[in-house]
mmCIF file of C-alpha atoms in Angstrom:
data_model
loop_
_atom_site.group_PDB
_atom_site.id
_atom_site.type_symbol
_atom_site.label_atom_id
_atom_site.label_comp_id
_atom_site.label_asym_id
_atom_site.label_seq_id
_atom_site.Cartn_x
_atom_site.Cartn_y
_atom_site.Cartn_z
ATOM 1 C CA UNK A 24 -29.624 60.680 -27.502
ATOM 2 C CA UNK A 25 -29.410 58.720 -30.878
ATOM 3 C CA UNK A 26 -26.582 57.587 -30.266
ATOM 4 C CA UNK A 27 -27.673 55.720 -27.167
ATOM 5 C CA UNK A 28 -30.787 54.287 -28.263
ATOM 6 C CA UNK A 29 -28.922 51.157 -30.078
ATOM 7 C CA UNK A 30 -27.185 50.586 -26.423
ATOM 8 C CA UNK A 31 -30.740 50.745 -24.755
ATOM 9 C CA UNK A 32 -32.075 48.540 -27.236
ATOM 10 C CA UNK A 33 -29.279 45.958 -26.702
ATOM 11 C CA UNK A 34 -29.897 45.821 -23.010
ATOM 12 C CA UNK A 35 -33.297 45.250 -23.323
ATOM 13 C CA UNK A 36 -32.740 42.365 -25.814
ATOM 14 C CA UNK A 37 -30.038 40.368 -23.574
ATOM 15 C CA UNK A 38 -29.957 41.521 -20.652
ATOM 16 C CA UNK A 39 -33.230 39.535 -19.413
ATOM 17 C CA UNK A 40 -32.766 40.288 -16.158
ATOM 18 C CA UNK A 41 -33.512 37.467 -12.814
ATOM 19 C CA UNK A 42 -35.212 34.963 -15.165
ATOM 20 C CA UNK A 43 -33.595 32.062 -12.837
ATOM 21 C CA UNK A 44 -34.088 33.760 -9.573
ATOM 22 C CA UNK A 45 -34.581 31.269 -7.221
ATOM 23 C CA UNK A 46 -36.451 32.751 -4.055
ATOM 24 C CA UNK A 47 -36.468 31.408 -0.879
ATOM 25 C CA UNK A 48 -39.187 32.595 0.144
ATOM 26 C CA UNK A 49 -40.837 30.115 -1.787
ATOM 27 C CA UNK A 50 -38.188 27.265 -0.542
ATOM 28 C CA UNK A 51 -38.798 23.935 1.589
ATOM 29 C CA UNK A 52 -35.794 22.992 3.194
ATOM 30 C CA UNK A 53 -34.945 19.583 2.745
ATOM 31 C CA UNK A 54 -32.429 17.826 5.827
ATOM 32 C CA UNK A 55 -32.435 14.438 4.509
ATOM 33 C CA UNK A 56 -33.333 12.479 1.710
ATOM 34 C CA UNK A 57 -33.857 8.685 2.045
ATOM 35 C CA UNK A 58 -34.060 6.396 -0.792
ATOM 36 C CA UNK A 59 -35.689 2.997 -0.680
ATOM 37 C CA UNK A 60 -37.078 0.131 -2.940
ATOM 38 C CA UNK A 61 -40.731 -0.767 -2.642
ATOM 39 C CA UNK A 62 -42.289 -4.295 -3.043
ATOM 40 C CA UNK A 63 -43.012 -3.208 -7.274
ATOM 41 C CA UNK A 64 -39.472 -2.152 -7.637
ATOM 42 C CA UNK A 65 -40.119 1.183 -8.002
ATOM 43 C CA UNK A 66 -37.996 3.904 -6.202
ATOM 44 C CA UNK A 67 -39.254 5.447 -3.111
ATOM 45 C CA UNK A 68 -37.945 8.693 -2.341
ATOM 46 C CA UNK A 69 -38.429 10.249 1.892
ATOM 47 C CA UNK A 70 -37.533 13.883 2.398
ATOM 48 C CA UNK A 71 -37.390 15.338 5.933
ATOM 49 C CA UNK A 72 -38.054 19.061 6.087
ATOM 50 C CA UNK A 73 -37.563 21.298 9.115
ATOM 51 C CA UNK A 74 -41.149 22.971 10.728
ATOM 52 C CA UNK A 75 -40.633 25.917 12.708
ATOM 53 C CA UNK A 76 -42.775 26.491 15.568
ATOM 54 C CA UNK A 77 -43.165 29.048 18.017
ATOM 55 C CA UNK A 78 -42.384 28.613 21.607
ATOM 56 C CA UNK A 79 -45.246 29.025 24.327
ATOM 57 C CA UNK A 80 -42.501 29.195 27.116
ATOM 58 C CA UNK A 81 -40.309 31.270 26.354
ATOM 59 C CA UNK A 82 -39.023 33.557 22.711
ATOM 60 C CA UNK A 83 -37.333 30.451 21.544
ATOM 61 C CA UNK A 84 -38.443 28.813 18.624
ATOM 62 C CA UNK A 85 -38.723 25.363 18.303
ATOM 63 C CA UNK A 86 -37.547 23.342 15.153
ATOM 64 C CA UNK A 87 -39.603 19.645 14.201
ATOM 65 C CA UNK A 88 -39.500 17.412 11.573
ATOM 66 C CA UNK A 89 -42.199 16.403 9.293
ATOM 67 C CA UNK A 90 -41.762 13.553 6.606
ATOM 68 C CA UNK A 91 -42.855 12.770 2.918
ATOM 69 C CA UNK A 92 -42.423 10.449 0.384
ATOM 70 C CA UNK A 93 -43.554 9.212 -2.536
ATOM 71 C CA UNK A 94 -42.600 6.503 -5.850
ATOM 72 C CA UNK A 95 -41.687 6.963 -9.367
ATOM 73 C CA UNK A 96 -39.407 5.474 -11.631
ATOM 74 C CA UNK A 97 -36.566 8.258 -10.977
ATOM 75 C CA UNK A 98 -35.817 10.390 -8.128
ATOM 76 C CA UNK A 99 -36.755 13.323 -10.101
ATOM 77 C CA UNK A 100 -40.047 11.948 -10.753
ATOM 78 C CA UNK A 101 -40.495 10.426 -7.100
ATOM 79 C CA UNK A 102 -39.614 14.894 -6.500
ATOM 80 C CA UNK A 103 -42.503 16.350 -8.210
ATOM 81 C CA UNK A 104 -44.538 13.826 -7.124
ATOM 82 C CA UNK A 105 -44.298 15.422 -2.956
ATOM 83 C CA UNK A 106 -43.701 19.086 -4.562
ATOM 84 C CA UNK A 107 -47.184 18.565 -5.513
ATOM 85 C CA UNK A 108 -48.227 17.946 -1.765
ATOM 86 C CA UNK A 109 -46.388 20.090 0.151
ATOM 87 C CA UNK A 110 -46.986 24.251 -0.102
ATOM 88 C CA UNK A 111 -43.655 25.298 -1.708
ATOM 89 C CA UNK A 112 -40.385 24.008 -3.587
ATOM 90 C CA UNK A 113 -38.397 21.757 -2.398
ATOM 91 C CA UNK A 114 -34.865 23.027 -1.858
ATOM 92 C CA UNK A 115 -31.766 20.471 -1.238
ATOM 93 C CA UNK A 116 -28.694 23.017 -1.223
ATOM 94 C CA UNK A 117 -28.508 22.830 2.833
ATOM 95 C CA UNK A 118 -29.688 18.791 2.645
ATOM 96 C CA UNK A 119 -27.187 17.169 5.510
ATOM 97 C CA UNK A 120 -27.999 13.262 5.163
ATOM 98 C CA UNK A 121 -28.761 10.949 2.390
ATOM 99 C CA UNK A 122 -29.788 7.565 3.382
ATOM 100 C CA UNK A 123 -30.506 4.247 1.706
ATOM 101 C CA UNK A 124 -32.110 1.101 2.681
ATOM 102 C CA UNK A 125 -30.457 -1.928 2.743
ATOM 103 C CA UNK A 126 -32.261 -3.401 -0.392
ATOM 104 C CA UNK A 127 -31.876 -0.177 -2.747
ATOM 105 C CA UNK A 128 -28.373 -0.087 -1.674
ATOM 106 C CA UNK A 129 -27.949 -4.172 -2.597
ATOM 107 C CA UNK A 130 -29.054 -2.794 -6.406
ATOM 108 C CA UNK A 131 -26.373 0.039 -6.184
ATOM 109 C CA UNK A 132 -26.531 3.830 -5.033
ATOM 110 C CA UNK A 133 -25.207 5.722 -7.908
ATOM 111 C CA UNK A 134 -28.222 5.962 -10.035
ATOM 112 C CA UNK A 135 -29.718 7.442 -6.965
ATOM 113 C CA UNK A 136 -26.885 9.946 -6.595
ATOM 114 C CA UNK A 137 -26.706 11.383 -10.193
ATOM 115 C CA UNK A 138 -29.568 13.516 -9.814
ATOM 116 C CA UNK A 139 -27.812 15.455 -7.308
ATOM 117 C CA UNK A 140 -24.065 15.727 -8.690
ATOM 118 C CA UNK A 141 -26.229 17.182 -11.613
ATOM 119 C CA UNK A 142 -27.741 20.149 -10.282
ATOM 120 C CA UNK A 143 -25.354 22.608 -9.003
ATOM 121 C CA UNK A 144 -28.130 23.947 -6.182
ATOM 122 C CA UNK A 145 -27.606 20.288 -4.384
ATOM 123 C CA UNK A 146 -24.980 20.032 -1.412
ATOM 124 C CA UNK A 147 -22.380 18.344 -1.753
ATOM 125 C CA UNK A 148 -21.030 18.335 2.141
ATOM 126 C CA UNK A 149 -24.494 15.756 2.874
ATOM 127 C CA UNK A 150 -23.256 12.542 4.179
ATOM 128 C CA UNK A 151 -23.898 9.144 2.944
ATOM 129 C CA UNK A 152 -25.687 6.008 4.754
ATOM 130 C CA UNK A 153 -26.818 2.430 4.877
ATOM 131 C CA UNK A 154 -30.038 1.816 6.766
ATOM 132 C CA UNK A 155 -30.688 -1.493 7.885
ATOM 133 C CA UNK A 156 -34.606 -2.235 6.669
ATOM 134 C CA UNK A 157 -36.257 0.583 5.406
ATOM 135 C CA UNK A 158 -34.300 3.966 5.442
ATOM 136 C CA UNK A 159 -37.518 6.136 5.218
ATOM 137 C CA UNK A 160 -38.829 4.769 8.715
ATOM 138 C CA UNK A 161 -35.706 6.116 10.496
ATOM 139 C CA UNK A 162 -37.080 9.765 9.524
ATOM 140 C CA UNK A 163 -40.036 8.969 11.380
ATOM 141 C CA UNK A 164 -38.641 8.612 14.651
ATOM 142 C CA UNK A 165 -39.485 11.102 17.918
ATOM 143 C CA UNK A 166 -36.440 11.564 19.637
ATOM 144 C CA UNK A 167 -37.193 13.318 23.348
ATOM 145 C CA UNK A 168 -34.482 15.045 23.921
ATOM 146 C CA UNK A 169 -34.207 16.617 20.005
ATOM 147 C CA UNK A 170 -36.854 17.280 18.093
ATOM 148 C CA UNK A 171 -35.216 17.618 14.759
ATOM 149 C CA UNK A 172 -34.604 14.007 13.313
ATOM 150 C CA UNK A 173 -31.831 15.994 11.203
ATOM 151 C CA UNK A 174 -29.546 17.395 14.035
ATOM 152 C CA UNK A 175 -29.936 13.949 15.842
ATOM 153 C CA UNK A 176 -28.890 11.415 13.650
ATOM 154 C CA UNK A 177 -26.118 13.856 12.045
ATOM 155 C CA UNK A 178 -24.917 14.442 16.352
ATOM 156 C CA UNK A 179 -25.209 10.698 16.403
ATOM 157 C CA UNK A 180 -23.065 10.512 12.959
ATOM 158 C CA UNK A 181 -20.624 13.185 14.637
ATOM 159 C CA UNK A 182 -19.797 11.350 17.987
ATOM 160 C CA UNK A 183 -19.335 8.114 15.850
ATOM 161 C CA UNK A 184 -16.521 10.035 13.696
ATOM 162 C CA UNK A 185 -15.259 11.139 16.682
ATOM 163 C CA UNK A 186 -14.833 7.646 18.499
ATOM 164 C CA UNK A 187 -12.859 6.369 14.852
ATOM 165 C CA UNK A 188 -16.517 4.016 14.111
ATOM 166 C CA UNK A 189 -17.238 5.761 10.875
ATOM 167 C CA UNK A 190 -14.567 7.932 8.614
ATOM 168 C CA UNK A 191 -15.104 11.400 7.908
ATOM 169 C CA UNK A 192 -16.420 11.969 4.331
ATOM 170 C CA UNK A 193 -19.107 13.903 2.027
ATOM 171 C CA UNK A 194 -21.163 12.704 -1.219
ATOM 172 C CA UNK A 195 -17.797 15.053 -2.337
ATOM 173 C CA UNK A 196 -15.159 13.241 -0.897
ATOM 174 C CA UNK A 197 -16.715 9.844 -1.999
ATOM 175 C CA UNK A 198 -17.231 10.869 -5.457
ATOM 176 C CA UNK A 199 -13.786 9.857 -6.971
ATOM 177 C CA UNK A 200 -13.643 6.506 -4.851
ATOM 178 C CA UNK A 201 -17.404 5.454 -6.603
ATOM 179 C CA UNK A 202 -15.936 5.745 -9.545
ATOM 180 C CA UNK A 203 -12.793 4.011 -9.519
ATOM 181 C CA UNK A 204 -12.537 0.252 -10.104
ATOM 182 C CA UNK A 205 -9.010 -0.150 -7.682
ATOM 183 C CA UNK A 206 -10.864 1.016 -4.714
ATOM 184 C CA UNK A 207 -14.208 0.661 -2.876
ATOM 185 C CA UNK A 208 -16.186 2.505 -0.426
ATOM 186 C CA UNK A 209 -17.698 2.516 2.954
ATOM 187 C CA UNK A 210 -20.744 3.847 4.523
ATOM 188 C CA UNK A 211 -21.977 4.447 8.306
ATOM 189 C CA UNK A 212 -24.180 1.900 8.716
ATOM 190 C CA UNK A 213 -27.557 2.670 11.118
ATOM 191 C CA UNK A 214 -30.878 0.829 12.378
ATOM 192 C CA UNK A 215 -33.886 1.928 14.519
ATOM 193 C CA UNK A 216 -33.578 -0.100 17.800
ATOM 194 C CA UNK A 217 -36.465 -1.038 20.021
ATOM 195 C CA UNK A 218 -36.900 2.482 21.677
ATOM 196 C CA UNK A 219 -37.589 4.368 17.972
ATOM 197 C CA UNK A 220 -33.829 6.188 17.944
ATOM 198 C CA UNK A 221 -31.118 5.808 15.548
ATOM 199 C CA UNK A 222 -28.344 3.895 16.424
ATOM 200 C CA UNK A 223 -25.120 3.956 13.941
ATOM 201 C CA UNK A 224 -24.011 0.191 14.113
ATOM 202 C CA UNK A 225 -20.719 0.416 12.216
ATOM 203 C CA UNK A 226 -19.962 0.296 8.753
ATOM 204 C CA UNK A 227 -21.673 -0.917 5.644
ATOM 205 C CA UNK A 228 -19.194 -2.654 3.340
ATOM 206 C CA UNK A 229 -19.839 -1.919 -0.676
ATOM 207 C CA UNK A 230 -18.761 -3.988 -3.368
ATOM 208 C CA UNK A 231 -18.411 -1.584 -6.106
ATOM 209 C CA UNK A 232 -21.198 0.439 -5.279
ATOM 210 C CA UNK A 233 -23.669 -1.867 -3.967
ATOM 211 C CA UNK A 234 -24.249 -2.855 -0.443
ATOM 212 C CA UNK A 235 -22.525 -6.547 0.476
ATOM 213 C CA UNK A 236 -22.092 -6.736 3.926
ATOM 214 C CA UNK A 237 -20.994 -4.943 7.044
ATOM 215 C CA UNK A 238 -19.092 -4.943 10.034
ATOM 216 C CA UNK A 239 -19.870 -4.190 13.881
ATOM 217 C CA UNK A 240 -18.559 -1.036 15.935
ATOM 218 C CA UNK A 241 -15.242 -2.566 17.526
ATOM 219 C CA UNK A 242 -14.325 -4.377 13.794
ATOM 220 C CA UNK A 243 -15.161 -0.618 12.171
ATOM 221 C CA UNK A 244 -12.709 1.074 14.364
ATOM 222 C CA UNK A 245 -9.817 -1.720 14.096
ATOM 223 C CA UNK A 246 -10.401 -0.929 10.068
ATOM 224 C CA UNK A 247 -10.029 2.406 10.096
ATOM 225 C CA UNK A 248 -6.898 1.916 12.086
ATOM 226 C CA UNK A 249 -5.776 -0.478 9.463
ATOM 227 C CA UNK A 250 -6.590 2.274 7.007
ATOM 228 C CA UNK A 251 -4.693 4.736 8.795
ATOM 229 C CA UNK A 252 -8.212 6.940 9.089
ATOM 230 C CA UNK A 253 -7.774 7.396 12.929
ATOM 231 C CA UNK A 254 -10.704 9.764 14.335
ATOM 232 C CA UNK A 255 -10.209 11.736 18.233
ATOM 233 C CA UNK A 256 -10.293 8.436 20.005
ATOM 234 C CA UNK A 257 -10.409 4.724 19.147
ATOM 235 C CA UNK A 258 -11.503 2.966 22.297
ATOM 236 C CA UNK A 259 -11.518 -0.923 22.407
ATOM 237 C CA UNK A 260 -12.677 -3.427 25.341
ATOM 238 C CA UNK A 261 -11.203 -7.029 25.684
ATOM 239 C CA UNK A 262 -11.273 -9.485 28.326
ATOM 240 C CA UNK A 263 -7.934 -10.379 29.512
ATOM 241 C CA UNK A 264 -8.480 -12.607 32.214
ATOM 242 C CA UNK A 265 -10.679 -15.728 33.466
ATOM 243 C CA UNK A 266 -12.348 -16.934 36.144
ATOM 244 C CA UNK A 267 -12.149 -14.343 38.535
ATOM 245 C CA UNK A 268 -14.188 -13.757 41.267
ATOM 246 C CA UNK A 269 -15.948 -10.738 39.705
ATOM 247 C CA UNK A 270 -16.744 -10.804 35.743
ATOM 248 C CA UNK A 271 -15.927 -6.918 35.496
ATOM 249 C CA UNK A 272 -12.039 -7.879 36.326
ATOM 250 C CA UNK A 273 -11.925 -9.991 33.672
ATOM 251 C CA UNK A 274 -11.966 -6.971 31.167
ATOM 252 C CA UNK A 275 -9.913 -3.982 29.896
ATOM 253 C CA UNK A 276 -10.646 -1.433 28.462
ATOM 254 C CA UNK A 277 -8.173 1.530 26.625
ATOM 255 C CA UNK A 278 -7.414 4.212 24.204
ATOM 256 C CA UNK A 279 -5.611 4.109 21.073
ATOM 257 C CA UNK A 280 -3.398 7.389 22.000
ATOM 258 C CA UNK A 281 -0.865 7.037 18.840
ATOM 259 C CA UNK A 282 -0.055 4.216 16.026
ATOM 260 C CA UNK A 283 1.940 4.020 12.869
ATOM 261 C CA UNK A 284 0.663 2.163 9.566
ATOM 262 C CA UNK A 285 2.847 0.510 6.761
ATOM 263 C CA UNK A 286 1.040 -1.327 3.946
ATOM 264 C CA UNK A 287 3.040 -2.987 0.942
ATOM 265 C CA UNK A 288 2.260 -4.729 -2.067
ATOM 266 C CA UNK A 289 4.147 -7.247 -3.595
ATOM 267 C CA UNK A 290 3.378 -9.108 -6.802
ATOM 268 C CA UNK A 291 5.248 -12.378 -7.514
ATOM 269 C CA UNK A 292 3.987 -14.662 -10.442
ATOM 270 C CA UNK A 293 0.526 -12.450 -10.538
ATOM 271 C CA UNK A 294 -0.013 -13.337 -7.398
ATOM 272 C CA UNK A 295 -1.011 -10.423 -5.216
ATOM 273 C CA UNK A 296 0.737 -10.013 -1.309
ATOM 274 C CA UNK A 297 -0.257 -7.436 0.851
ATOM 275 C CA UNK A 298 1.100 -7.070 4.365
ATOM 276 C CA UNK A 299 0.091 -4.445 7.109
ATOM 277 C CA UNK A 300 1.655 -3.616 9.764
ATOM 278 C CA UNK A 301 0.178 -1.569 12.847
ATOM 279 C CA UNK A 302 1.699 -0.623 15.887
ATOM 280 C CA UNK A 303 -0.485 0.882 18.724
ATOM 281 C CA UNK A 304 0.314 3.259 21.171
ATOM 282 C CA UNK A 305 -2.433 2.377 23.688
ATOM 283 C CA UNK A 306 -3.452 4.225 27.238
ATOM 284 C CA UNK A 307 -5.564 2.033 29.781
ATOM 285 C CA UNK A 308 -8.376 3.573 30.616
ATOM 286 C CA UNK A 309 -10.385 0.551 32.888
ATOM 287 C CA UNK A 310 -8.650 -2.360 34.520
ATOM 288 C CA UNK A 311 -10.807 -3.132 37.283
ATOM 289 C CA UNK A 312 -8.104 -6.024 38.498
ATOM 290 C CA UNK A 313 -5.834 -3.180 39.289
ATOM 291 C CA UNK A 314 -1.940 -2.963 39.163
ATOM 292 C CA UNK A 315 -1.374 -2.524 35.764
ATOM 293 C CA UNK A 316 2.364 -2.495 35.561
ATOM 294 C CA UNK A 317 2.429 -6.038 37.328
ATOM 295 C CA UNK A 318 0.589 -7.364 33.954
ATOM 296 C CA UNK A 319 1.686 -4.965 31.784
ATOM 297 C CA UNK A 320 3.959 -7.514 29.768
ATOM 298 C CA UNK A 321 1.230 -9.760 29.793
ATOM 299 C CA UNK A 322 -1.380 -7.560 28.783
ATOM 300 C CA UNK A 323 0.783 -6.169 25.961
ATOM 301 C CA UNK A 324 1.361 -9.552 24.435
ATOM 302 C CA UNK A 325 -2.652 -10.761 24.805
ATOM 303 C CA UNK A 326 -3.646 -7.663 23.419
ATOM 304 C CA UNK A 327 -0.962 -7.684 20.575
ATOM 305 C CA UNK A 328 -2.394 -11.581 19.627
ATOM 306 C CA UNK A 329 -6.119 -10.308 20.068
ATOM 307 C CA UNK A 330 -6.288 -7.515 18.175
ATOM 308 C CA UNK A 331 -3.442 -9.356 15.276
ATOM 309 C CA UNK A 332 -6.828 -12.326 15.222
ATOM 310 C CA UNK A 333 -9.390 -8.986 15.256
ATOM 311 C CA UNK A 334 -7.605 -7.465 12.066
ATOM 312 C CA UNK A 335 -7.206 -11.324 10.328
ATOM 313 C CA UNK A 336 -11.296 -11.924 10.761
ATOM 314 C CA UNK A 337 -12.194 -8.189 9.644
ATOM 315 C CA UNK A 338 -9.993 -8.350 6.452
ATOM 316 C CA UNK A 339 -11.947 -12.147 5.884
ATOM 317 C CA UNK A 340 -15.076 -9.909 6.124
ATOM 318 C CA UNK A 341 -13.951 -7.703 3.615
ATOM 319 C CA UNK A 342 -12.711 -10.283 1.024
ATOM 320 C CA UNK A 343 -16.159 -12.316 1.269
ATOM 321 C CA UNK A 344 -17.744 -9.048 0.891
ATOM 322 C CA UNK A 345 -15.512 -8.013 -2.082
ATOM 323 C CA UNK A 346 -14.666 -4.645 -1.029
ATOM 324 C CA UNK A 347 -11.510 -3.290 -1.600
ATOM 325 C CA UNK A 348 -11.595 -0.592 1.375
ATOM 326 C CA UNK A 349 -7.165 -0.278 0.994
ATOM 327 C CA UNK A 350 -7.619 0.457 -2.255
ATOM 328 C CA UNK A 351 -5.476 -2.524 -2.936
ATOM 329 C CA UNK A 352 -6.327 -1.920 -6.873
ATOM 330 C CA UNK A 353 -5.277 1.431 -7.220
ATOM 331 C CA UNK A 354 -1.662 0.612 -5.898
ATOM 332 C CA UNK A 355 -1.835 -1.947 -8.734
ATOM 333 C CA UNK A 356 -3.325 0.206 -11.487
ATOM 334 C CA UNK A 357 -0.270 2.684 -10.429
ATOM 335 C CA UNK A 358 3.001 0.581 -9.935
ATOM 336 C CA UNK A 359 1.666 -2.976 -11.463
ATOM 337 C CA UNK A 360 -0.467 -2.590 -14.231
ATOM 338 C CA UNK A 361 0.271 -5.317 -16.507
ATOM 339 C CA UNK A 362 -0.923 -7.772 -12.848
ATOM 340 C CA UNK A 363 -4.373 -5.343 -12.997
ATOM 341 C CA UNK A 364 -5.025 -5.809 -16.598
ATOM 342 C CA UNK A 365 -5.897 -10.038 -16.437
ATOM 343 C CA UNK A 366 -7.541 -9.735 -13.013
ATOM 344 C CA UNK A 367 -11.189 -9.505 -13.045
ATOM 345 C CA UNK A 368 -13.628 -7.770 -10.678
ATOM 346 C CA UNK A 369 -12.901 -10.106 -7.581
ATOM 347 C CA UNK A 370 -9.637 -9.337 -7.613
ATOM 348 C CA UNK A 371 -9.704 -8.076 -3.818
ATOM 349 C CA UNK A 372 -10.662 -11.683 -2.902
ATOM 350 C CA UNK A 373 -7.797 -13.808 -3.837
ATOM 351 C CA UNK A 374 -5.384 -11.471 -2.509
ATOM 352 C CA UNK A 375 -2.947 -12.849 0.431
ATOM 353 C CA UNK A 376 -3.190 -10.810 3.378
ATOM 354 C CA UNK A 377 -0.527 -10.519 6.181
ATOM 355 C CA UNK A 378 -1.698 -8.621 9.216
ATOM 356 C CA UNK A 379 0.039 -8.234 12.745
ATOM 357 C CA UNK A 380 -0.735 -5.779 15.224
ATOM 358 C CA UNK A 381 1.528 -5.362 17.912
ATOM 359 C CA UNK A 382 -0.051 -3.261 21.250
ATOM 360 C CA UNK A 383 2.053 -1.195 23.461
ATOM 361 C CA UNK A 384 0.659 -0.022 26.681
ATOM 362 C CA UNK A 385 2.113 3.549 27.419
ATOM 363 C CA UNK A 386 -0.350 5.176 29.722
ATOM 364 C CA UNK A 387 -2.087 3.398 32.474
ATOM 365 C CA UNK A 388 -2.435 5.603 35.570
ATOM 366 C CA UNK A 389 -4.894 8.965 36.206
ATOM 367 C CA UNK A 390 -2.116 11.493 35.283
ATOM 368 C CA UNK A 391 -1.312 12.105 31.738
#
């Protein structure tokens, strides 16, 4: 017995037991967190947290939202501000969205996010956005037909990645691309329209890490394409004739069904040349007019020299933005580095692009 009281001793001294038991019992769920500027500059942080409510109709429960927010200098301090108003502790390690307005993200979103890669309890799979206006209004909405502002805008997110309009990627997958000066990222970009639902509106362009401009949904998809980042479909609509006798003839619509990328960058004289090439493999899936194989040479050619002028006028949208979605610099950090080290920050807009995308229709009937 004397021999084990040293051992019990020891125990008592260092094994302390759950000191940092976190219970979740106690735990607020936080969905999204939405991160704004207000008119003093000071940071205003939204959270959207899940209220459970019984079902009168049936055993079913029924999920809500309910919103807070609050300023401080520092999302921490914007945190303890609404832990203070709401009956429990916040809790982000299931958060699914993170969302910035379009004026915090023109000052940069990394500050924002280094509270979170800091704290090992925070998830990492939460996806990023750009909110036109204020982000913290878009947790306000009422959707009808879902009453969790979460699993909307993330279903709304999800059919977007789906159609190619936004890439796949996490605050996890984005975190090496922040940080690297050769490459720069993009963000779904989404605004409240006039019926109070969230509508994701293409991509949000980011020079460095602060917001600089942005591109519709066709111009998204044609730059994911041109990034070889091709979701389940990639759907396009063009009008390929005039004048005829009913305006829905004069379009086309079709499916992207294969492609095949090459990029290459040449450096002559520290000048940089970049030249992409993308062939599509493309089904038609609407041609009013009818008889596609009568027009098929035509409509391969139109749509080759369309698309070619599409993929000129998005990469002039990138370069007056200064993002460097290619990751033009990284290729020149790894096989040119002597042409990276004089070339400043706006490197990505004095590069000389050469784009051509050539369209091959391969499908066009109702059997596949």
């Amino acid at each position: 017995m004397k021999g084990k009281k040293p051992i019990l001793v020891f125990l008592c001294l260092f094994l302390t037991g759950c000191w940092d038991q976190h219970l979740m019992k106690n735990a607020v769920l936080v969905q999204i967190l939405s991160f704004d500027l207000t008119p003093k500059e000071e940071l205003l942080l939204g959270v959207s947290i899940p209220i459970i409510e019984e079902s009168s109709g049936g055993p079913q429960a029924m999920v809500k939202s309910e919103t807070f927010s609050a300023s401080g200098h520092t999302p921490r301090d914007s945190r303890l501000k609404i832990d203070r108003e709401i009956a429990g502790i916040l809790d982000t390690s299931k958060n699914k969205l993170i969302l910035f307005g379009e004026r915090m993200a023109g000052t940069g979103i990394y500050p924002s996010l280094d509270v979170i890669w800091r704290d090992p309890r925070n998830s990492l799979g939460a996806t990023l956005g750009v909110v036109e206006g204020e982000a913290v209004d878009l947790l306000g909405i009422k959707p009808k037909h879902e009453t969790n502002v979460s699993e909307y805008i993330q279903d709304a997110l999800t059919s977007a990645e789906e159609n190619s309009v936004i890439p796949s990627q996490t605050i996890q997958t984005l975190a090496s691309e922040m940080i690297d000066p050769g490459e720069d990222t993009v963000l779904p970009f989404l605004k409240m329209n006039k019926k109070k639902s969230a509508v994701v509106v293409g991509l949000a362009l980011m020079d460095d890490n602060k917001y600089s401009g942005n591109l519709p949904p066709q111009e998204s998809t044609l730059l994911l394409l041109l990034e070889n980042k091709k979701g389940k479909n990639a759907r396009f609509t063009k009008k390929v004739n005039n004048d005829e006798q009913h305006v829905v003839n004069d379009y086309i619509s079709f499916n992207v069904q294969d492609m095949k990328r090459k990029l290459k960058v040449q450096v002559k004289d520290r000048e940089v040349f970049v030249s992409i090439n993308l062939d599509l493999k493309i089904s038609v899936e609407e041609y009013p007019k009818g008889d596609v194989p009568k027009d098929i040479e035509r409509l391969n050619k139109l749509l080759s020299k369309e698309l070619t002028e599409d993929a000129k006028q998005v990469i002039t949208k990138l370069q007056k933005a200064n993002c460097d979605a290619f990751g033009i610099g990284r290729r020149l950090i790894a096989f040119h580095p002597k042409t990276w080290e004089v070339h400043d920050k706006d490197y990505f807009k004095n590069i000389k692009f050469n784009t051509i995308v050539k369209a091959e229709i391969i499908k066009h009937g109702i059997v596949r």
